Amino acid sequence: MSREGISRREVLRYTGGAVGAAGLAGTAAADDHVEVNVGFANNRGRRAALEVAVSVKREFSFNALTMTVPEEAVDGLAADRNVRYVEENGEMYAHDQTTPYGIEITDADVAIDDGNTGEGVSVAILDTGIDAQHETLEENLGEGWATDDAECTTDCQGGPFGGNNIDECLEEWDDDNDHGSHVAGTAAAADNGVGVLGVAPDATLHAVKVLECDGGGTFDDIAAGIEWSADQGHDVQNMSLGADSDSEVVSDAIEDAADKGVVLVASAGNDGECTDCVGFPARHPEVIAVSATDEDDELADFSSTGPEVELAAPGVDTLSTIPRDDYDEFSGTSMSAPHVSGAAATVIADGTTDREEVREQLKEAADDIGLDENEQGAGRLNVADAVDAESDDDDDDDDKEEEENVSVVTDEATDVGETSATLNGEVTELENADEADVGFEYDESGGDLSNTVDAGTVSGTEKFDATVDGLDSGTEYEFRAVAETAEDSDEGDVLAFTTDEEEDDDEESTAPVIDQFDLTDTSNPRWARVEVDWAVSDDDGNLDEVTSVLKDGIDSETSSVSGDAASGTHELRERDGHGEAEVTLTVTDTDGNETSDTKSITLG
């Protein structure tokens, strides 16, 4: 559409968004308290965390808590072997902004004209919200959600990016900043004759408001948004946000979403000119990192680059939607990411539902625009080619049909032992060729993958594997699947695994522990009776028996136990035997280790 009459606003510039320890002053609940995310390995770790908590803000389903603790408790908690991590609850900020020449340059319009509109696919926009009544967004809006911290406000208190001071919040996930609505419009603005056209104009948009009106959001709010969206069954998550530092709790949420089949897309960051500076979460292995290019397919001068970049997309002076029924041009990798999210929705609607296959299909269809791999990844996004949409050049289509094409993906290693592992891969495309030779390249992490193992020959799209032996114990290895036909070849992403540590046969098991030993007098006139409430544990996980004994054997009771923790109650009694009495509690493990304690109680 024409840009006449569409207002232009000053383009926001990303200020870096560094979230190190020095940048977390705003997360402290008091001068001597700090808000942290704690990942725990088991119930013991959870109990250890809760014991030092001043207050608990959020508990995740993937064994993590967000809570306020005294600063002096952090080091001790982090040293607990039952705790996976303790991190201060930092913030992420929206990468700054950019718009629909991008629809044309990525051939999204060709895909749309061919009927590929993303219909039936859900795209979650994890951002500052989405305008709840915009003329070209409203008909595509589905269910929305906001964290308590990020709920829409009409009284923004400023921040590095500021709010838009809307007059009314129509929903708790309404956009009080502009950033989220702009991102949403690029991904899926409706084809309704007004405003702008999105990449996937029939996809359903879900506002997941995790950023406050000033464009910032804490790690736990980002993780909660990822978790909520994945639990709703959304197909694609767009994260036009980031930080310089990693977050364990956000990584947990990302991996949980990936396990649920969600395609995750994030902006690479706006730290350019730079090398190897892709921000988080874009640099997470489960996330598609997107850099920014301009109308001439040149790299944007602000775009972050690095080996994690998988695709490039338009991100300079990008026209899209802002509240209310308004439009503007923003620049940033925040604007390039939703092009890819919309394209992912288009591919899913076309029938490719496996998240890794969607990822590979987008990369295979990308156009090489002559940039370095660290700048463009597989190339600049091409939506039409990703869904084989018809173009006007029939001769080119005929030529493509004659080409041999093979595509391969790397799957996680299995049966990993001390010195061996099974490597797995899958041929996802084999066209115009009868067969492909497949195998793997591997090496210790940081090596050049100079070792190879043959996995045979396949005659179609199928999985394959090979076992490698002679590995060093306790060592991280990297590998990738490879496939080759007579005229084409492909290699999958590089994945890693770590061999098991060599078992120490001389390591002695530890003795079990009595965690609770309480006596209660339940006597009556004829019987002296005592109730023994007990709880025991064993770090080796090999509990065996718990026995209570009254008065050197007057009465006793034994319970068989197992695992690393157990609890129960024993009832001991003696006829006509009142007065002072001793009870001994003994716990043993299967290695013969024993722990006892004796307590006195007055009966009767």
Coordinates of C-alpha atoms in Angstrom, one line a residue:
M1 CA 0.0 0.0 0.0
S2 CA 1.0 3.7 -0.4
R3 CA 2.9 5.2 2.5
E4 CA 1.2 8.6 1.9
G5 CA -0.6 9.8 5.1
I6 CA 1.2 7.3 7.3
S7 CA 3.0 9.1 10.1
R8 CA 6.7 8.6 10.7
R9 CA 8.1 8.5 14.2
E10 CA 11.6 8.8 15.4
V11 CA 13.2 5.4 15.1
L12 CA 14.3 3.9 18.4
R13 CA 17.8 2.7 18.6
Y14 CA 18.7 -0.3 20.7
T15 CA 21.0 0.7 23.6
G16 CA 22.5 -2.8 24.1
G17 CA 20.3 -4.3 26.8
A18 CA 23.3 -5.7 28.8
V19 CA 22.0 -7.7 31.8
G20 CA 25.0 -8.6 33.9
A21 CA 25.3 -8.6 37.6
A22 CA 25.9 -4.8 37.6
G23 CA 22.6 -4.2 35.8
L24 CA 20.3 -5.9 38.2
A25 CA 19.9 -3.3 40.9
G26 CA 16.2 -3.0 40.0
T27 CA 15.5 -6.6 40.9
A28 CA 16.5 -6.4 44.5
A29 CA 13.5 -6.6 46.9
A30 CA 15.4 -4.8 49.6
D31 CA 19.0 -3.5 50.3
D32 CA 20.1 -7.0 51.6
H33 CA 17.7 -9.1 49.4
V34 CA 17.9 -10.1 45.8
E35 CA 15.4 -11.7 43.4
V36 CA 16.8 -14.9 41.8
N37 CA 15.9 -17.8 39.6
V38 CA 16.8 -21.2 41.1
G39 CA 16.9 -24.5 39.2
F40 CA 16.9 -27.6 41.3
A41 CA 17.7 -31.2 40.6
N42 CA 15.4 -32.9 43.0
N43 CA 13.1 -32.3 46.0
R44 CA 16.1 -31.8 48.3
G45 CA 17.2 -28.9 46.1
R46 CA 13.7 -27.5 46.2
R47 CA 13.6 -27.7 50.0
A48 CA 17.0 -26.1 50.3
A49 CA 15.8 -23.2 48.1
L50 CA 12.5 -22.7 50.0
E51 CA 14.3 -22.8 53.4
V52 CA 16.2 -19.5 52.5
A53 CA 13.4 -17.9 50.5
V54 CA 12.0 -14.6 51.9
S55 CA 9.2 -14.9 49.3
V56 CA 8.4 -17.0 46.2
K57 CA 7.2 -15.2 43.1
R58 CA 6.8 -18.1 40.6
E59 CA 7.2 -21.9 40.4
F60 CA 7.8 -23.5 37.0
S61 CA 6.8 -27.0 35.9
F62 CA 10.4 -27.6 34.8
N63 CA 12.0 -27.6 38.3
A64 CA 12.7 -24.0 38.8
L65 CA 11.6 -21.2 41.2
T66 CA 11.7 -17.4 41.1
M67 CA 12.1 -16.0 44.6
T68 CA 13.6 -13.4 46.9
V69 CA 16.5 -14.4 49.1
P70 CA 19.0 -12.7 51.4
E71 CA 22.2 -11.8 49.5
E72 CA 24.3 -13.8 52.0
A73 CA 22.3 -17.0 51.2
V74 CA 23.1 -17.0 47.5
D75 CA 26.6 -18.5 47.6
G76 CA 25.6 -21.3 49.9
L77 CA 22.5 -22.2 47.8
A78 CA 24.6 -22.2 44.6
A79 CA 27.1 -24.6 46.3
D80 CA 24.3 -27.1 47.1
R81 CA 24.8 -30.1 44.8
N82 CA 21.0 -30.6 44.6
V83 CA 20.7 -27.1 43.0
R84 CA 21.4 -26.8 39.3
Y85 CA 21.8 -23.0 39.2
V86 CA 21.2 -19.7 41.0
E87 CA 20.9 -16.6 38.8
E88 CA 19.9 -13.1 39.5
N89 CA 16.5 -12.3 37.8
G90 CA 17.8 -9.9 35.2
E91 CA 15.8 -8.2 32.4
M92 CA 15.5 -8.4 28.6
Y93 CA 14.6 -5.4 26.4
A94 CA 12.9 -5.1 23.1
H95 CA 15.4 -4.8 20.2
D96 CA 14.6 -1.6 18.4
Q97 CA 12.4 -1.2 15.4
T98 CA 11.7 -1.3 11.7
T99 CA 8.7 -2.6 7.5
P100 CA 6.3 -4.0 3.7
Y101 CA 9.0 -3.9 1.1
G102 CA 10.0 -6.9 3.2
I103 CA 6.9 -8.7 2.0
E104 CA 7.9 -8.3 -1.6
I105 CA 11.7 -8.9 -1.2
T106 CA 11.1 -12.2 0.6
D107 CA 8.4 -13.3 -2.0
A108 CA 5.8 -13.5 0.8
D109 CA 3.4 -11.9 -1.6
V110 CA 4.0 -14.6 -4.2
A111 CA 3.3 -17.3 -1.5
I112 CA 0.1 -15.4 -0.5
D113 CA -1.1 -15.1 -4.1
D114 CA -0.6 -18.9 -4.4
G115 CA -2.9 -19.5 -1.4
N116 CA -0.2 -19.9 1.3
T117 CA -1.4 -17.6 4.1
G118 CA -0.7 -19.4 7.3
E119 CA -4.3 -20.3 8.0
G120 CA -4.9 -22.4 11.1
V121 CA -1.4 -21.8 12.6
S122 CA -0.9 -20.0 15.9
V123 CA 1.9 -17.4 16.3
A124 CA 2.7 -16.1 19.7
I125 CA 4.3 -12.7 19.9
L126 CA 6.3 -12.5 23.2
D127 CA 6.7 -8.8 23.5
T128 CA 5.0 -5.6 24.8
G129 CA 1.6 -6.8 23.8
I130 CA -0.6 -6.3 20.7
D131 CA -3.1 -3.5 20.0
A132 CA -6.5 -5.2 20.9
Q133 CA -8.5 -3.2 18.3
H134 CA -6.2 -2.4 15.4
E135 CA -8.0 -2.3 12.0
T136 CA -5.7 -4.8 10.4
L137 CA -4.8 -7.0 13.4
E138 CA -8.0 -7.4 15.4
E139 CA -9.5 -10.1 13.1
N140 CA -6.4 -12.3 13.5
L141 CA -6.2 -12.0 17.3
G142 CA -6.6 -15.1 19.4
E143 CA -6.3 -15.5 23.2
G144 CA -3.7 -13.3 24.9
W145 CA -1.9 -13.3 28.3
A146 CA 0.3 -11.0 30.3
T147 CA 2.5 -11.5 33.4
D148 CA 1.6 -9.6 36.5
D149 CA 4.6 -7.3 36.0
A150 CA 3.9 -6.6 32.4
E151 CA 0.2 -5.9 32.4
C152 CA -0.9 -3.0 30.3
T153 CA -0.7 0.5 31.9
T154 CA -1.7 4.0 30.8
D155 CA 0.8 5.5 33.1
C156 CA 4.2 4.4 31.9
Q157 CA 7.1 5.3 34.1
G158 CA 9.6 5.7 31.3
G159 CA 12.7 3.4 30.8
P160 CA 15.2 3.0 28.0
F161 CA 12.5 2.9 25.3
G162 CA 9.5 4.6 26.9
G163 CA 5.8 3.8 26.5
N164 CA 3.1 5.1 24.1
N165 CA 0.8 6.6 26.8
I166 CA -2.4 5.0 25.3
D167 CA -5.6 6.4 26.8
E168 CA -7.1 3.0 27.8
C169 CA -6.0 -0.6 28.2
L170 CA -8.6 -2.7 26.4
E171 CA -7.0 -6.0 27.6
E172 CA -4.3 -6.8 30.1
W173 CA -2.1 -7.8 27.1
D174 CA -2.9 -4.5 25.2
D175 CA 0.2 -2.8 23.8
D176 CA 1.4 0.1 25.9
N177 CA 4.7 0.5 24.0
D178 CA 4.2 0.1 20.1
H179 CA 6.9 -2.5 19.7
G180 CA 4.8 -5.6 20.0
S181 CA 2.1 -4.4 17.7
H182 CA 4.7 -3.5 15.1
V183 CA 6.2 -7.0 15.3
A184 CA 2.7 -8.6 15.1
G185 CA 1.8 -6.7 12.0
T186 CA 4.9 -7.9 10.1
A187 CA 4.2 -11.5 11.0
A188 CA 0.5 -11.6 10.3
A189 CA -1.4 -8.4 9.6
A190 CA -4.6 -9.4 7.8
D191 CA -5.2 -9.1 4.1
N192 CA -8.3 -7.0 4.5
G193 CA -7.8 -4.1 2.2
V194 CA -6.5 -1.6 4.9
G195 CA -3.2 -0.9 6.6
V196 CA -0.3 -3.3 5.8
L197 CA 0.0 -6.9 4.7
G198 CA 1.7 -9.4 6.9
V199 CA 3.8 -12.4 5.9
A200 CA 1.1 -14.9 7.0
P201 CA -2.1 -12.9 6.9
D202 CA -4.5 -15.7 8.0
A203 CA -2.4 -16.9 10.9
T204 CA -3.8 -16.4 14.4
L205 CA -1.8 -14.0 16.6
H206 CA -1.5 -14.4 20.3
A207 CA -0.2 -11.5 22.5
V208 CA 2.1 -12.9 25.2
K209 CA 2.9 -9.7 27.1
V210 CA 6.2 -10.3 28.9
L211 CA 7.7 -6.8 28.4
E212 CA 6.6 -3.8 30.4
C213 CA 5.7 -0.5 28.8
D214 CA 9.3 0.6 29.0
G215 CA 10.3 -2.4 26.9
G216 CA 11.9 -4.4 29.7
G217 CA 11.0 -7.7 31.2
T218 CA 12.6 -10.0 33.8
F219 CA 14.0 -13.4 33.0
D220 CA 11.3 -15.2 34.9
D221 CA 8.6 -13.2 33.0
I222 CA 10.1 -14.2 29.7
A223 CA 10.3 -17.8 30.8
A224 CA 6.7 -17.7 32.0
G225 CA 5.5 -16.4 28.7
I226 CA 7.4 -19.1 26.8
E227 CA 5.9 -21.7 29.2
W228 CA 2.3 -20.4 28.9
S229 CA 2.5 -20.2 25.1
A230 CA 3.9 -23.8 24.8
D231 CA 1.2 -25.1 27.1
Q232 CA -1.5 -23.5 24.9
G233 CA -0.1 -25.5 21.9
H234 CA 1.0 -22.5 19.9
D235 CA 3.0 -23.5 16.8
V236 CA 5.4 -20.6 16.6
Q237 CA 6.9 -18.2 19.2
N238 CA 8.5 -14.9 18.1
M239 CA 10.9 -13.3 20.5
S240 CA 12.0 -9.8 19.3
L241 CA 13.9 -9.3 22.5
G242 CA 17.2 -10.2 24.1
A243 CA 20.1 -9.6 26.5
D244 CA 23.8 -9.9 26.4
S245 CA 23.9 -12.5 29.2
D246 CA 22.3 -16.0 29.1
S247 CA 19.6 -17.1 31.5
E248 CA 19.3 -20.6 32.8
V249 CA 15.6 -20.3 33.6
V250 CA 14.8 -18.9 30.1
S251 CA 16.9 -21.8 28.6
D252 CA 14.8 -24.3 30.6
A253 CA 11.7 -22.7 29.2
I254 CA 13.0 -22.8 25.7
E255 CA 14.0 -26.4 25.9
D256 CA 10.6 -27.3 27.4
A257 CA 8.8 -25.5 24.5
A258 CA 11.1 -27.2 21.9
D259 CA 10.2 -30.6 23.4
K260 CA 6.5 -29.6 22.8
G261 CA 7.3 -29.0 19.1
V262 CA 7.2 -25.1 19.1
V263 CA 9.2 -23.3 16.4
L264 CA 11.2 -20.6 18.2
V265 CA 12.4 -17.5 16.4
A266 CA 14.4 -14.6 17.9
S267 CA 16.1 -11.4 16.8
A268 CA 19.9 -11.6 16.7
G269 CA 20.4 -8.2 18.4
N270 CA 21.4 -4.7 17.4
D271 CA 25.0 -4.6 18.6
G272 CA 26.5 -4.1 15.1
E273 CA 28.9 -3.4 13.7
C274 CA 30.4 -6.4 15.5
T275 CA 31.3 -10.1 15.0
D276 CA 30.2 -13.0 17.1
C277 CA 27.8 -10.9 19.1
V278 CA 24.4 -12.6 18.7
G279 CA 22.3 -12.0 21.8
F280 CA 20.3 -14.3 24.0
P281 CA 17.9 -16.1 23.5
A282 CA 18.7 -15.9 19.8
R283 CA 22.0 -17.8 20.3
H284 CA 20.3 -20.7 22.1
P285 CA 20.6 -23.9 19.9
E286 CA 16.8 -24.4 19.8
V287 CA 16.1 -20.9 18.5
I288 CA 16.3 -19.6 14.9
A289 CA 18.5 -16.4 15.1
V290 CA 17.6 -13.8 12.5
S291 CA 19.9 -10.9 11.4
A292 CA 18.7 -7.8 9.6
T293 CA 19.1 -6.6 6.0
D294 CA 17.9 -3.6 4.0
E295 CA 15.9 -3.0 0.8
D296 CA 19.1 -3.6 -1.2
D297 CA 19.9 -6.9 0.5
E298 CA 22.8 -5.2 2.4
L299 CA 23.5 -6.1 6.0
A300 CA 22.0 -3.5 8.4
D301 CA 24.8 -1.6 10.1
F302 CA 23.2 -2.2 13.5
S303 CA 22.7 -6.0 13.1
S304 CA 24.4 -8.4 15.3
T305 CA 26.2 -11.2 13.6
G306 CA 27.8 -14.5 14.5
P307 CA 27.9 -18.3 13.9
E308 CA 24.4 -18.7 15.5
V309 CA 22.7 -16.6 12.7
E310 CA 20.5 -19.0 10.6
L311 CA 18.6 -16.6 8.4
A312 CA 18.5 -12.9 7.4
A313 CA 15.4 -10.9 6.8
P314 CA 14.4 -7.3 6.1
G315 CA 14.9 -5.1 9.2
V316 CA 15.6 -1.5 8.0
D317 CA 12.7 1.1 7.8
T318 CA 10.1 -1.6 8.0
L319 CA 6.5 -0.4 7.8
S320 CA 4.0 -2.0 10.2
T321 CA 1.2 -1.5 12.7
I322 CA 1.2 0.5 15.9
P323 CA -1.7 1.4 18.3
R324 CA -4.4 2.7 17.5
D325 CA -5.0 2.1 13.7
D326 CA -1.7 3.7 13.0
Y327 CA 1.5 2.7 11.2
D328 CA 5.2 3.6 11.3
E329 CA 8.6 2.6 10.1
F330 CA 10.9 1.0 12.6
S331 CA 14.4 -0.5 12.2
G332 CA 16.0 -3.4 14.1
T333 CA 16.5 -7.1 14.1
S334 CA 13.2 -7.0 16.1
M335 CA 11.6 -6.3 12.7
S336 CA 13.5 -9.1 10.8
A337 CA 12.5 -11.9 13.2
P338 CA 8.7 -11.7 12.6
H339 CA 9.3 -12.1 8.8
V340 CA 10.7 -15.5 9.7
S341 CA 8.0 -16.3 12.2
G342 CA 5.3 -15.6 9.6
A343 CA 7.2 -17.7 7.1
A344 CA 7.3 -20.6 9.7
A345 CA 3.5 -20.3 10.0
T346 CA 3.2 -20.5 6.2
V347 CA 5.4 -23.6 6.0
I348 CA 3.4 -25.3 8.9
A349 CA 0.1 -24.5 7.2
D350 CA 1.4 -26.0 4.0
G351 CA 1.8 -29.4 5.8
T352 CA 5.3 -29.4 7.4
T353 CA 4.7 -29.7 11.1
D354 CA 7.9 -31.1 12.6
R355 CA 9.8 -28.1 14.1
E356 CA 13.2 -29.2 12.8
E357 CA 11.9 -29.8 9.3
V358 CA 10.3 -26.4 9.3
R359 CA 13.6 -24.9 10.3
E360 CA 15.5 -26.8 7.6
Q361 CA 12.9 -26.0 4.9
L362 CA 13.2 -22.3 5.6
K363 CA 17.0 -22.5 5.5
E364 CA 17.1 -24.6 2.3
A365 CA 14.8 -22.1 0.5
A366 CA 16.8 -19.0 1.6
D367 CA 18.5 -16.8 -1.1
D368 CA 22.3 -16.4 -1.0
I369 CA 22.7 -12.6 -1.2
G370 CA 26.5 -12.6 -1.0
L371 CA 27.0 -11.9 2.7
D372 CA 29.2 -13.9 5.0
E373 CA 27.6 -16.9 6.6
N374 CA 28.0 -15.2 10.0
E375 CA 25.9 -12.3 8.6
Q376 CA 23.2 -14.1 6.6
G377 CA 23.3 -17.7 7.9
A378 CA 21.7 -19.9 5.2
G379 CA 20.7 -16.7 3.3
R380 CA 17.9 -14.1 3.1
L381 CA 14.4 -15.5 3.7
N382 CA 12.4 -16.6 0.7
V383 CA 8.8 -17.5 1.7
A384 CA 7.6 -18.6 -1.7
D385 CA 10.5 -21.1 -2.3
A386 CA 9.9 -22.5 1.2
V387 CA 6.4 -23.7 0.1
D388 CA 7.2 -24.2 -3.6
A389 CA 4.8 -21.4 -4.5
E390 CA 4.4 -20.9 -8.3
S391 CA 6.4 -18.1 -9.9
D392 CA 6.1 -16.5 -13.3
D393 CA 9.4 -18.1 -14.5
D394 CA 8.2 -21.6 -15.7
D395 CA 11.6 -22.3 -17.2
D396 CA 13.3 -22.0 -13.9
D397 CA 10.7 -24.3 -12.3
D398 CA 11.4 -26.9 -15.0
D399 CA 15.1 -26.7 -14.3
K400 CA 14.6 -27.1 -10.6
E401 CA 12.6 -30.3 -11.1
E402 CA 15.5 -31.9 -12.8
E403 CA 18.0 -31.1 -10.1
E404 CA 18.9 -33.7 -7.5
N405 CA 18.1 -32.5 -4.0
V406 CA 19.0 -34.1 -0.7
S407 CA 18.4 -32.7 2.8
V408 CA 19.5 -34.2 6.1
V409 CA 19.0 -33.3 9.8
T410 CA 21.1 -34.3 12.8
D411 CA 19.2 -36.0 15.7
E412 CA 20.4 -36.3 19.3
A413 CA 22.9 -39.0 20.2
T414 CA 21.5 -42.0 22.1
D415 CA 23.0 -45.0 24.1
V416 CA 25.8 -42.7 25.3
G417 CA 28.3 -44.6 27.5
E418 CA 31.8 -44.1 28.8
T419 CA 33.5 -44.9 25.5
S420 CA 30.8 -45.2 22.9
A421 CA 27.6 -43.6 21.5
T422 CA 25.0 -44.0 18.8
L423 CA 24.8 -41.1 16.4
N424 CA 21.4 -40.5 14.7
G425 CA 20.3 -38.6 11.6
E426 CA 17.4 -38.4 9.1
V427 CA 17.2 -37.8 5.4
T428 CA 14.2 -35.4 5.1
E429 CA 14.3 -34.9 1.4
L430 CA 15.5 -37.0 -1.6
E431 CA 14.3 -35.8 -5.0
N432 CA 15.4 -36.9 -8.4
A433 CA 17.9 -39.3 -7.0
D434 CA 17.6 -43.1 -6.4
E435 CA 19.7 -43.2 -3.3
A436 CA 22.0 -41.2 -1.0
D437 CA 25.1 -42.2 1.0
V438 CA 24.8 -41.2 4.6
G439 CA 27.0 -41.0 7.6
F440 CA 28.4 -38.8 10.3
E441 CA 31.4 -36.5 11.0
Y442 CA 32.5 -36.1 14.6
D443 CA 35.3 -34.9 16.9
E444 CA 35.9 -33.6 20.4
S445 CA 34.2 -30.3 20.9
G446 CA 36.2 -27.5 19.3
G447 CA 37.7 -29.9 16.8
D448 CA 37.2 -29.9 13.0
L449 CA 34.9 -33.0 12.8
S450 CA 37.7 -34.8 11.1
N451 CA 36.5 -38.3 12.1
T452 CA 33.9 -40.0 10.0
V453 CA 31.6 -43.1 10.3
D454 CA 29.6 -44.6 7.5
A455 CA 25.9 -45.3 8.0
G456 CA 25.1 -47.0 4.7
T457 CA 22.8 -45.9 1.8
V458 CA 19.2 -44.8 1.9
S459 CA 16.7 -44.8 -0.9
G460 CA 14.2 -42.3 0.5
T461 CA 13.4 -40.1 3.4
E462 CA 14.3 -42.2 6.5
K463 CA 16.3 -42.3 9.7
F464 CA 19.8 -43.8 10.0
D465 CA 22.4 -44.3 12.7
A466 CA 25.9 -45.5 13.4
T467 CA 27.7 -46.5 16.6
V468 CA 31.2 -45.0 17.3
D469 CA 33.6 -46.6 19.8
G470 CA 36.9 -45.8 21.4
L471 CA 35.8 -42.4 22.8
D472 CA 37.3 -40.9 25.9
S473 CA 35.1 -41.0 29.0
G474 CA 33.8 -37.8 30.5
T475 CA 34.4 -35.9 27.3
E476 CA 32.2 -33.6 25.2
Y477 CA 31.9 -34.5 21.5
E478 CA 30.3 -32.7 18.5
F479 CA 28.9 -34.4 15.4
R480 CA 26.6 -33.9 12.4
A481 CA 24.8 -36.0 9.9
V482 CA 25.9 -35.9 6.3
A483 CA 24.2 -37.1 3.1
E484 CA 25.5 -37.2 -0.6
T485 CA 24.0 -38.1 -4.0
A486 CA 25.8 -38.1 -7.3
E487 CA 25.0 -34.4 -7.8
D488 CA 24.1 -33.0 -4.4
S489 CA 25.1 -33.1 -0.7
D490 CA 23.9 -31.7 2.6
E491 CA 25.0 -31.7 6.2
G492 CA 22.9 -31.3 9.4
D493 CA 23.4 -29.0 12.3
V494 CA 26.2 -29.7 14.7
L495 CA 25.0 -31.3 18.0
A496 CA 26.9 -32.3 21.1
F497 CA 26.9 -35.2 23.7
T498 CA 29.1 -36.0 26.7
T499 CA 30.4 -39.5 27.4
D500 CA 29.8 -40.9 30.9
E501 CA 32.5 -40.5 33.6
E502 CA 34.4 -43.6 34.3
E503 CA 32.9 -45.2 37.4
D504 CA 35.1 -45.2 40.5
D505 CA 34.7 -48.7 42.0
D506 CA 36.6 -47.7 45.1
E507 CA 34.2 -44.9 46.1
E508 CA 32.6 -45.7 49.4
S509 CA 28.9 -45.3 49.9
T510 CA 27.7 -42.9 52.6
A511 CA 25.7 -43.8 55.7
P512 CA 22.0 -43.0 55.8
V513 CA 20.7 -40.0 57.7
I514 CA 17.9 -39.7 60.3
D515 CA 16.1 -36.5 59.3
Q516 CA 13.2 -36.8 61.8
F517 CA 12.8 -38.8 65.1
D518 CA 9.9 -37.6 67.2
L519 CA 8.2 -39.5 70.2
T520 CA 4.6 -39.1 71.3
D521 CA 3.1 -40.7 74.5
T522 CA -0.2 -42.4 73.6
S523 CA -0.4 -44.5 76.8
N524 CA -3.6 -45.7 78.5
P525 CA -4.1 -47.1 82.1
R526 CA -3.2 -50.7 81.0
W527 CA -0.6 -50.1 78.3
A528 CA 2.4 -47.9 78.1
R529 CA 2.4 -46.8 74.4
V530 CA 4.7 -44.5 72.3
E531 CA 4.2 -43.3 68.7
V532 CA 7.5 -42.9 66.7
D533 CA 7.4 -40.5 63.8
W534 CA 10.5 -40.8 61.6
A535 CA 12.0 -39.7 58.3
V536 CA 15.3 -40.9 56.8
S537 CA 17.4 -40.3 53.7
D538 CA 20.4 -41.6 51.8
D539 CA 22.5 -39.7 49.2
D540 CA 23.3 -43.0 47.6
G541 CA 19.6 -43.9 47.1
N542 CA 19.9 -47.3 48.6
L543 CA 17.8 -47.3 51.8
D544 CA 17.0 -50.7 53.2
E545 CA 15.3 -50.9 56.7
V546 CA 14.1 -48.6 59.5
T547 CA 13.6 -50.2 63.0
S548 CA 12.3 -48.7 66.3
V549 CA 13.1 -50.6 69.6
L550 CA 11.5 -49.9 73.0
K551 CA 13.4 -50.6 76.2
D552 CA 16.2 -52.8 74.7
G553 CA 13.7 -55.1 73.0
I554 CA 10.4 -55.0 75.0
D555 CA 8.8 -54.2 71.7
S556 CA 10.0 -53.3 68.2
E557 CA 8.8 -52.6 64.7
T558 CA 10.7 -52.7 61.4
S559 CA 9.8 -51.1 58.0
S560 CA 11.4 -52.0 54.7
V561 CA 12.3 -48.9 52.7
S562 CA 14.1 -48.0 49.4
G563 CA 15.3 -45.1 47.3
D564 CA 16.8 -41.9 48.7
A565 CA 14.1 -40.8 51.2
A566 CA 11.3 -42.4 53.3
S567 CA 9.1 -41.6 56.2
G568 CA 6.6 -43.3 58.5
T569 CA 5.2 -44.1 61.9
H570 CA 5.9 -47.0 64.3
E571 CA 3.7 -47.8 67.4
L572 CA 5.5 -49.5 70.3
R573 CA 3.9 -50.7 73.6
E574 CA 4.4 -52.5 76.9
R575 CA 1.7 -53.8 79.2
D576 CA 1.7 -52.1 82.6
G577 CA 5.1 -50.5 81.9
H578 CA 4.9 -46.8 82.7
G579 CA 7.6 -44.3 83.6
E580 CA 10.9 -43.3 81.9
A581 CA 11.6 -45.3 78.7
E582 CA 14.2 -45.2 75.9
V583 CA 13.5 -45.7 72.2
T584 CA 16.2 -46.4 69.7
L585 CA 15.7 -45.7 66.0
T586 CA 18.1 -47.4 63.5
V587 CA 18.3 -47.0 59.7
T588 CA 20.4 -49.2 57.4
D589 CA 21.2 -49.2 53.7
T590 CA 21.8 -52.1 51.3
D591 CA 25.6 -51.6 51.6
G592 CA 25.4 -52.4 55.4
N593 CA 25.8 -48.8 56.6
E594 CA 23.9 -48.0 59.7
T595 CA 22.8 -44.9 61.7
S596 CA 21.1 -45.0 65.1
D597 CA 19.7 -42.5 67.6
T598 CA 18.2 -43.0 71.1
K599 CA 15.7 -40.7 72.8
S600 CA 13.9 -40.9 76.2
I601 CA 10.2 -40.3 77.0
T602 CA 8.1 -40.6 80.1
L603 CA 5.1 -42.9 79.5
G604 CA 1.8 -43.1 81.4

